[in-house]
XYZ file of C-alpha atoms in Angstrom:
485
model
C -106.357 -147.042 -23.293
C -108.410 -150.290 -22.862
C -111.608 -150.443 -24.955
C -114.864 -152.063 -24.235
C -115.243 -155.807 -24.954
C -115.862 -156.709 -28.599
C -119.249 -158.343 -29.467
C -117.529 -161.636 -30.260
C -115.526 -161.763 -26.992
C -117.855 -160.957 -24.055
C -115.933 -160.064 -20.906
C -112.557 -159.690 -22.680
C -111.512 -155.994 -22.937
C -109.307 -154.762 -25.702
C -105.935 -153.083 -25.577
C -105.840 -150.863 -28.770
C -102.420 -150.488 -30.263
C -103.163 -146.957 -31.681
C -101.046 -147.868 -34.732
C -102.971 -146.465 -37.745
C -104.690 -149.337 -39.524
C -103.537 -152.177 -37.255
C -106.511 -152.204 -34.858
C -108.835 -152.429 -37.905
C -106.864 -155.461 -39.109
C -106.887 -157.287 -35.739
C -110.489 -156.490 -34.835
C -110.001 -153.555 -32.369
C -106.753 -154.315 -30.550
C -105.061 -157.164 -28.593
C -107.144 -158.897 -25.936
C -106.065 -157.876 -22.488
C -103.801 -160.506 -20.801
C -103.291 -162.252 -24.194
C -99.876 -163.475 -25.410
C -99.008 -162.651 -28.980
C -96.107 -163.432 -31.239
C -94.756 -160.932 -33.646
C -92.537 -162.716 -36.151
C -90.625 -161.718 -39.245
C -87.373 -161.449 -41.053
C -84.594 -159.139 -39.719
C -85.459 -155.509 -40.649
C -89.143 -156.286 -41.176
C -90.159 -153.827 -38.421
C -90.829 -156.011 -35.404
C -88.868 -153.839 -32.911
C -90.296 -150.618 -34.289
C -93.843 -152.044 -33.973
C -93.296 -153.116 -30.343
C -91.702 -149.837 -29.329
C -94.438 -147.798 -31.037
C -97.116 -149.694 -29.103
C -95.072 -149.413 -25.902
C -94.620 -145.623 -26.031
C -98.229 -145.063 -27.105
C -99.467 -147.018 -24.067
C -96.931 -145.388 -21.797
C -98.083 -141.926 -22.942
C -101.527 -142.869 -21.740
C -100.133 -143.761 -18.358
C -99.886 -147.567 -18.867
C -96.667 -149.088 -17.414
C -94.593 -151.125 -19.917
C -91.717 -153.489 -19.374
C -89.503 -154.055 -22.464
C -87.227 -157.014 -22.042
C -84.378 -157.859 -24.520
C -82.392 -161.006 -24.662
C -79.208 -159.125 -25.702
C -76.085 -158.530 -23.716
C -75.559 -154.974 -25.028
C -77.035 -151.905 -23.388
C -80.256 -150.322 -24.556
C -78.601 -147.047 -25.427
C -78.323 -147.999 -29.160
C -81.871 -149.253 -29.293
C -83.225 -145.983 -27.856
C -80.933 -144.040 -30.205
C -82.579 -145.755 -33.150
C -86.079 -145.242 -31.797
C -85.411 -141.578 -31.151
C -85.715 -140.982 -34.889
C -89.483 -141.595 -34.614
C -92.000 -139.129 -33.382
C -93.565 -141.641 -30.994
C -90.377 -141.855 -28.975
C -90.419 -139.698 -25.774
C -87.275 -139.864 -23.668
C -89.071 -138.539 -20.660
C -91.054 -141.798 -20.500
C -87.793 -143.809 -19.815
C -87.215 -145.470 -17.364
C -90.815 -145.039 -16.162
C -93.375 -145.862 -17.396
C -91.269 -147.583 -20.161
C -88.706 -149.722 -18.366
C -86.040 -151.479 -20.441
C -84.250 -154.489 -18.988
C -81.906 -157.181 -20.400
C -82.552 -160.891 -19.736
C -79.233 -161.960 -21.199
C -77.587 -162.676 -17.816
C -80.734 -164.371 -16.452
C -80.742 -166.665 -19.499
C -76.987 -167.388 -19.276
C -77.022 -168.103 -15.527
C -80.469 -169.609 -14.960
C -81.704 -170.814 -18.313
C -85.378 -170.374 -19.224
C -86.558 -170.672 -15.529
C -84.192 -167.738 -14.773
C -85.816 -165.710 -17.497
C -89.302 -166.524 -16.210
C -88.351 -165.392 -12.715
C -86.980 -162.138 -14.157
C -90.145 -161.491 -16.101
C -92.394 -162.180 -13.109
C -90.388 -159.894 -10.859
C -90.282 -157.021 -13.331
C -93.980 -157.320 -14.195
C -94.884 -157.319 -10.515
C -92.493 -154.508 -9.535
C -93.599 -152.117 -12.346
C -97.260 -153.282 -12.449
C -96.799 -153.727 -16.191
C -99.844 -153.668 -18.470
C -97.710 -154.499 -21.437
C -94.683 -156.848 -21.551
C -92.449 -157.067 -24.633
C -89.902 -159.843 -24.922
C -87.565 -158.988 -27.796
C -85.495 -161.919 -29.015
C -87.670 -165.035 -28.438
C -85.351 -166.960 -30.740
C -82.684 -166.748 -28.033
C -85.005 -168.541 -25.655
C -85.809 -171.135 -28.358
C -82.049 -171.761 -28.933
C -81.514 -172.198 -25.198
C -84.406 -174.639 -24.724
C -83.360 -178.201 -24.125
C -86.426 -179.467 -26.003
C -89.685 -178.425 -27.520
C -91.351 -179.357 -24.243
C -89.177 -176.951 -22.242
C -89.941 -174.143 -24.666
C -93.678 -174.823 -24.363
C -93.303 -174.806 -20.605
C -91.561 -171.366 -20.873
C -94.458 -169.959 -22.914
C -96.981 -171.526 -20.603
C -95.423 -169.854 -17.595
C -95.521 -166.496 -19.339
C -99.219 -167.027 -20.225
C -100.095 -167.962 -16.677
C -98.472 -164.840 -15.241
C -100.005 -162.637 -17.958
C -103.462 -163.914 -17.062
C -102.825 -163.519 -13.399
C -101.641 -159.885 -13.673
C -103.854 -158.785 -16.609
C -100.674 -157.906 -18.587
C -100.659 -158.197 -22.428
C -97.523 -159.794 -23.729
C -95.696 -159.463 -27.095
C -93.033 -162.003 -28.097
C -90.800 -160.877 -30.920
C -89.268 -163.712 -32.969
C -87.073 -163.807 -36.058
C -88.050 -166.119 -38.920
C -84.607 -166.985 -40.282
C -82.617 -167.905 -37.088
C -80.546 -171.026 -36.873
C -83.397 -172.770 -35.100
C -86.883 -171.953 -36.337
C -89.317 -171.115 -33.597
C -92.358 -173.440 -33.939
C -93.157 -175.284 -30.695
C -95.009 -172.375 -29.199
C -97.144 -171.418 -32.234
C -100.033 -173.522 -30.950
C -99.844 -171.967 -27.545
C -99.951 -168.197 -28.142
C -103.189 -166.279 -28.620
C -102.202 -164.655 -31.815
C -99.425 -164.476 -34.472
C -98.628 -161.424 -36.594
C -96.189 -162.003 -39.433
C -94.174 -159.102 -40.942
C -92.634 -159.536 -44.310
C -90.751 -157.479 -46.872
C -91.706 -158.837 -50.299
C -89.997 -158.339 -53.640
C -92.327 -157.274 -56.395
C -90.167 -157.000 -59.557
C -87.644 -154.220 -58.868
C -89.699 -152.942 -55.971
C -90.119 -154.107 -52.331
C -93.177 -153.804 -50.170
C -93.614 -154.401 -46.462
C -96.704 -156.531 -45.446
C -98.454 -157.684 -42.271
C -100.369 -160.851 -42.070
C -102.548 -162.050 -39.153
C -101.665 -165.776 -39.127
C -103.641 -166.447 -35.968
C -105.854 -164.519 -33.516
C -107.972 -166.244 -30.919
C -111.317 -164.755 -29.904
C -111.524 -162.154 -32.670
C -112.546 -161.712 -36.228
C -109.636 -160.296 -38.226
C -108.981 -159.111 -41.765
C -107.153 -161.953 -43.381
C -104.395 -161.840 -46.019
C -101.420 -159.593 -46.464
C -101.799 -155.848 -45.631
C -99.169 -153.392 -46.736
C -97.518 -151.036 -44.272
C -95.013 -148.178 -44.356
C -92.341 -147.165 -41.913
C -92.101 -143.364 -41.768
C -91.142 -140.572 -39.345
C -94.183 -141.285 -37.175
C -93.511 -145.029 -37.094
C -95.553 -147.786 -38.725
C -98.831 -147.164 -40.622
C -100.767 -150.176 -41.763
C -103.043 -149.967 -44.773
C -105.760 -152.679 -44.527
C -106.229 -154.411 -47.907
C -109.298 -152.754 -49.427
C -110.828 -155.996 -50.733
C -110.905 -157.572 -47.251
C -111.695 -154.409 -45.271
C -115.132 -153.541 -46.618
C -117.849 -155.823 -47.926
C -121.187 -154.051 -47.527
C -123.321 -153.523 -50.586
C -123.338 -149.829 -51.650
C -126.078 -150.023 -54.252
C -128.538 -147.988 -52.212
C -126.167 -145.027 -52.466
C -126.915 -144.578 -56.205
C -129.872 -142.270 -56.779
C -132.154 -141.869 -59.825
C -131.629 -138.148 -59.910
C -128.811 -136.388 -61.853
C -125.886 -134.311 -60.796
C -124.911 -131.840 -63.530
C -121.837 -132.785 -65.518
C -120.956 -129.072 -65.786
C -121.545 -129.247 -69.573
C -125.078 -128.293 -70.659
C -124.977 -130.362 -73.861
C -123.893 -133.490 -71.995
C -126.591 -133.038 -69.372
C -129.112 -133.008 -72.153
C -128.008 -136.321 -73.431
C -128.834 -138.041 -70.138
C -132.551 -138.153 -69.306
C -132.049 -137.403 -65.611
C -129.861 -134.384 -66.511
C -126.447 -135.515 -65.402
C -124.506 -138.376 -63.790
C -126.668 -140.432 -61.420
C -125.917 -139.193 -57.954
C -123.658 -141.523 -55.940
C -122.481 -143.307 -59.127
C -119.018 -143.886 -60.626
C -118.353 -142.717 -64.171
C -115.396 -143.638 -66.265
C -114.132 -141.204 -68.846
C -112.411 -143.460 -71.449
C -110.144 -142.306 -74.224
C -106.565 -141.964 -75.230
C -104.281 -139.024 -74.397
C -105.520 -135.679 -75.623
C -109.185 -136.732 -76.127
C -110.563 -134.365 -73.478
C -110.885 -136.430 -70.352
C -109.347 -133.967 -67.918
C -111.209 -131.099 -69.497
C -114.589 -132.795 -68.844
C -113.514 -133.540 -65.267
C -112.592 -129.936 -64.608
C -115.996 -128.781 -65.880
C -117.572 -131.179 -63.455
C -115.647 -129.671 -60.578
C -116.521 -126.111 -61.766
C -120.034 -126.723 -60.347
C -118.721 -127.265 -56.826
C -120.538 -125.384 -54.071
C -120.636 -125.315 -50.324
C -123.412 -127.912 -50.505
C -121.582 -129.951 -53.117
C -117.774 -129.620 -52.332
C -115.421 -130.880 -55.041
C -112.234 -132.935 -54.802
C -109.535 -133.415 -57.457
C -107.400 -136.484 -56.793
C -104.628 -136.777 -59.384
C -101.156 -138.137 -60.270
C -99.984 -136.086 -63.265
C -100.414 -132.298 -63.367
C -99.839 -130.239 -60.265
C -102.725 -128.234 -58.819
C -101.060 -124.974 -59.951
C -100.879 -126.223 -63.567
C -104.444 -127.467 -63.417
C -105.755 -124.122 -62.316
C -104.009 -122.609 -65.270
C -105.689 -125.151 -67.574
C -109.104 -124.369 -66.054
C -108.675 -120.679 -66.913
C -107.837 -121.577 -70.531
C -110.978 -123.695 -70.688
C -113.130 -120.818 -69.572
C -113.968 -122.344 -66.178
C -111.619 -120.671 -63.696
C -111.470 -122.875 -60.575
C -109.328 -120.568 -58.464
C -112.339 -118.765 -56.869
C -113.729 -122.141 -55.755
C -110.372 -123.024 -54.213
C -110.236 -119.688 -52.425
C -113.751 -120.213 -51.134
C -112.791 -123.616 -49.669
C -115.341 -125.527 -51.800
C -112.792 -127.219 -54.088
C -109.801 -129.215 -52.887
C -106.787 -130.731 -54.651
C -104.961 -133.843 -53.548
C -101.943 -134.556 -55.714
C -99.298 -137.258 -55.374
C -96.425 -137.749 -57.908
C -96.746 -140.642 -60.262
C -94.425 -143.474 -59.091
C -93.878 -146.125 -56.551
C -96.981 -145.682 -54.388
C -98.613 -148.323 -52.237
C -102.006 -149.298 -53.609
C -103.881 -149.361 -50.340
C -102.183 -146.177 -49.176
C -103.495 -144.397 -52.226
C -107.046 -145.780 -51.607
C -106.823 -144.740 -47.946
C -105.696 -141.215 -48.809
C -108.492 -140.839 -51.403
C -111.290 -142.102 -49.048
C -109.970 -140.087 -46.073
C -109.824 -136.921 -48.322
C -113.511 -137.477 -49.334
C -114.460 -137.906 -45.654
C -112.462 -134.868 -44.460
C -113.660 -132.487 -47.140
C -117.232 -133.825 -47.379
C -116.789 -133.940 -51.227
C -119.851 -134.697 -53.308
C -118.065 -134.164 -56.651
C -114.968 -136.335 -56.992
C -112.687 -136.336 -59.994
C -109.891 -138.968 -60.111
C -107.310 -138.313 -62.775
C -106.500 -141.065 -63.459
C -106.701 -144.865 -63.247
C -103.150 -145.161 -64.461
C -101.856 -143.800 -61.137
C -103.338 -146.769 -59.316
C -102.152 -149.215 -62.043
C -98.573 -148.085 -61.532
C -98.696 -148.705 -57.751
C -97.033 -151.736 -56.153
C -99.160 -154.904 -56.240
C -101.798 -153.620 -58.602
C -101.069 -156.249 -61.197
C -101.921 -159.097 -58.853
C -105.180 -157.492 -57.628
C -106.552 -155.509 -60.654
C -110.341 -155.956 -60.889
C -110.842 -156.959 -57.202
C -109.215 -153.765 -56.011
C -111.034 -151.517 -58.433
C -114.410 -153.083 -57.615
C -113.773 -152.468 -53.895
C -112.574 -148.930 -54.547
C -115.744 -148.252 -56.562
C -117.971 -149.569 -53.813
C -116.241 -147.287 -51.308
C -116.721 -144.320 -53.572
C -120.473 -145.080 -53.925
C -120.710 -145.645 -50.110
C -119.181 -142.226 -49.474
C -122.171 -140.543 -51.153
C -119.997 -138.764 -53.636
C -120.545 -138.732 -57.412
C -117.233 -139.794 -58.903
C -115.484 -139.455 -62.275
C -112.379 -141.570 -63.101
C -110.216 -141.153 -66.217
C -108.998 -144.353 -67.902
C -106.285 -143.997 -70.476
C -106.768 -145.900 -73.730
C -103.547 -146.623 -75.581
C -105.367 -147.468 -78.797
C -107.147 -145.166 -81.195
C -109.696 -147.810 -82.045
C -113.181 -146.883 -80.866
C -114.104 -150.419 -79.827
C -111.135 -151.009 -77.533
C -111.378 -150.608 -73.778
C -108.469 -149.616 -71.499
C -109.631 -152.344 -69.025
C -110.954 -155.899 -69.435
C -114.762 -156.020 -69.759
C -115.270 -157.674 -66.291
C -112.959 -155.049 -64.636
C -114.709 -152.152 -66.398
C -118.116 -153.526 -65.331
C -117.073 -153.908 -61.722
C -115.571 -150.426 -61.632
C -118.132 -148.154 -63.283
C -121.810 -147.452 -63.457
C -121.490 -145.084 -66.423
C -119.044 -144.787 -69.357
C -118.341 -141.731 -71.445
C -116.208 -142.633 -74.484
C -113.918 -140.030 -76.146
C -112.078 -140.111 -79.469
C -110.092 -137.854 -81.715
C -110.541 -138.027 -85.506
C -108.921 -136.210 -88.332
C -111.175 -135.235 -91.231
C -111.109 -131.637 -92.545
C -109.757 -130.736 -89.071
C -108.973 -132.378 -85.766
C -112.271 -133.374 -84.244
C -112.839 -134.343 -80.624
C -115.827 -136.659 -80.435
C -117.777 -138.215 -77.510
C -120.575 -140.586 -76.932
C -122.219 -142.304 -74.002
C -121.460 -145.962 -73.657
C -123.447 -146.698 -70.582
C -125.543 -144.880 -67.893
C -126.999 -146.655 -64.898
C -130.537 -145.650 -63.784
C -131.327 -143.488 -66.779
C -132.107 -143.400 -70.481
C -129.523 -141.647 -72.642
C -128.799 -140.438 -76.214
C -126.796 -142.906 -78.233
C -125.559 -140.555 -80.975
C -121.904 -139.545 -81.386
C -121.413 -135.815 -80.742
C -118.533 -133.342 -81.084
C -116.864 -131.803 -78.098
C -116.034 -128.161 -78.855
C -114.171 -125.587 -76.792
C -115.652 -122.095 -76.795
C -114.789 -118.963 -74.801
C -117.170 -119.989 -72.044
C -116.148 -123.669 -71.842
C -116.902 -127.035 -73.510
C -119.958 -127.539 -75.598
C -121.466 -130.838 -76.912
C -122.881 -130.292 -80.420
C -124.003 -132.264 -83.481
C -121.062 -133.395 -85.576
C -122.221 -131.676 -88.723
C -122.730 -128.369 -86.890
C -119.276 -128.420 -85.301
C -117.518 -129.156 -88.609
C -119.238 -126.168 -90.335
C -118.930 -123.579 -87.551
C -115.881 -124.326 -85.428
C -112.235 -124.005 -86.425
C -109.523 -126.363 -85.279
C -108.060 -123.837 -82.831
C -111.399 -123.679 -80.912
C -111.435 -127.319 -80.063
C -110.688 -128.761 -76.683
C -107.100 -129.853 -75.892
C -106.498 -131.847 -72.737
């Protein structure tokens, strides 16, 4: 379970946590024989995090000693942990050994606890030591110096035995733990933050010696499998993706729209925003794009609103039945209900779906699903720019719908800097009422290609959408033939 040394820390092997996302945040895992503090408010997830790491290491045959500073038995602790899939009762008492240091602290003070730790680490040949309840030791310390000496003794024995140590500390105890902050090799801070009526759990690497880490707050979720960390997208990836955009076109799925762009479609590897208000035809254009999916160009629909079943019904009414593509395994749907999603969890799910399916045609319907997620308001353009970069880097050609709440042509659903950071191409959609309801479209921007600037009508025929001259559509097409998103 120990990895090779990282480039920045020659000779210091890693101990991966195997907690999804956490190793990416801390640069590959804890350093072997390091001493780390995990601090946070009660209920933030410290004990779950430590037990998840413990059982993961134990499952790989690594002995673990888990020490609590409580007087009560460990039966209740294990009862709580048994709700998670990482818990395996057969690993207790070996290789996961639970022991209480309460009596050692009461009878012998901090030196008594040190003696207990040394004895248990030696007896069980521990490769991971967890001390749950550091605040009890801090309260028992006669001075800051005695607490520092306690931490120093733990560090010395960890180095001697090659054992990695986690110290769990609560933030809001009667006596704040601070004397040892300068002594430990790293500090992870767990928080539960209030964002309006919502709450979000976050993890922050306050300190980490000998390693490059992803700074800032990273959201995490506690579920049936334990903790999953979602590295903040803006900090996780920085490489330039511009080389991924090609000067050749990928068909839009609508012949008339292909003809308006000199290279015959969206530039491969680019991000296109379909901008318009509700009912203007955004989803219809996206479904036509996916209708061209093949084994060489798999398609992915990532959406928040309509279910896959309903979207398949819509595709049939548009004249581009997508069901055969689903049956052939070349088109995939990923749908999550609109609501209280975590922003980075959505991004991770999207990017993993692209990677897993090998999708080359990606349709995201729509931007509002991300905007409704927790923490979007504080991150906005930075998040969208990072997401767009990752979409380009994936090699996929992506379409994203952006809902415009105004019927004014000149208005954008996003600020100009945000729109510029997000997209390479813009398709604008509108609905006008003249002699009939008319769905109109024009190209606002295309990267790497010339394009036709004229406004055209979007017309629904028996075989799908067509892009036609406005005058032609008014004369030859009735209102009932027009596209309806």
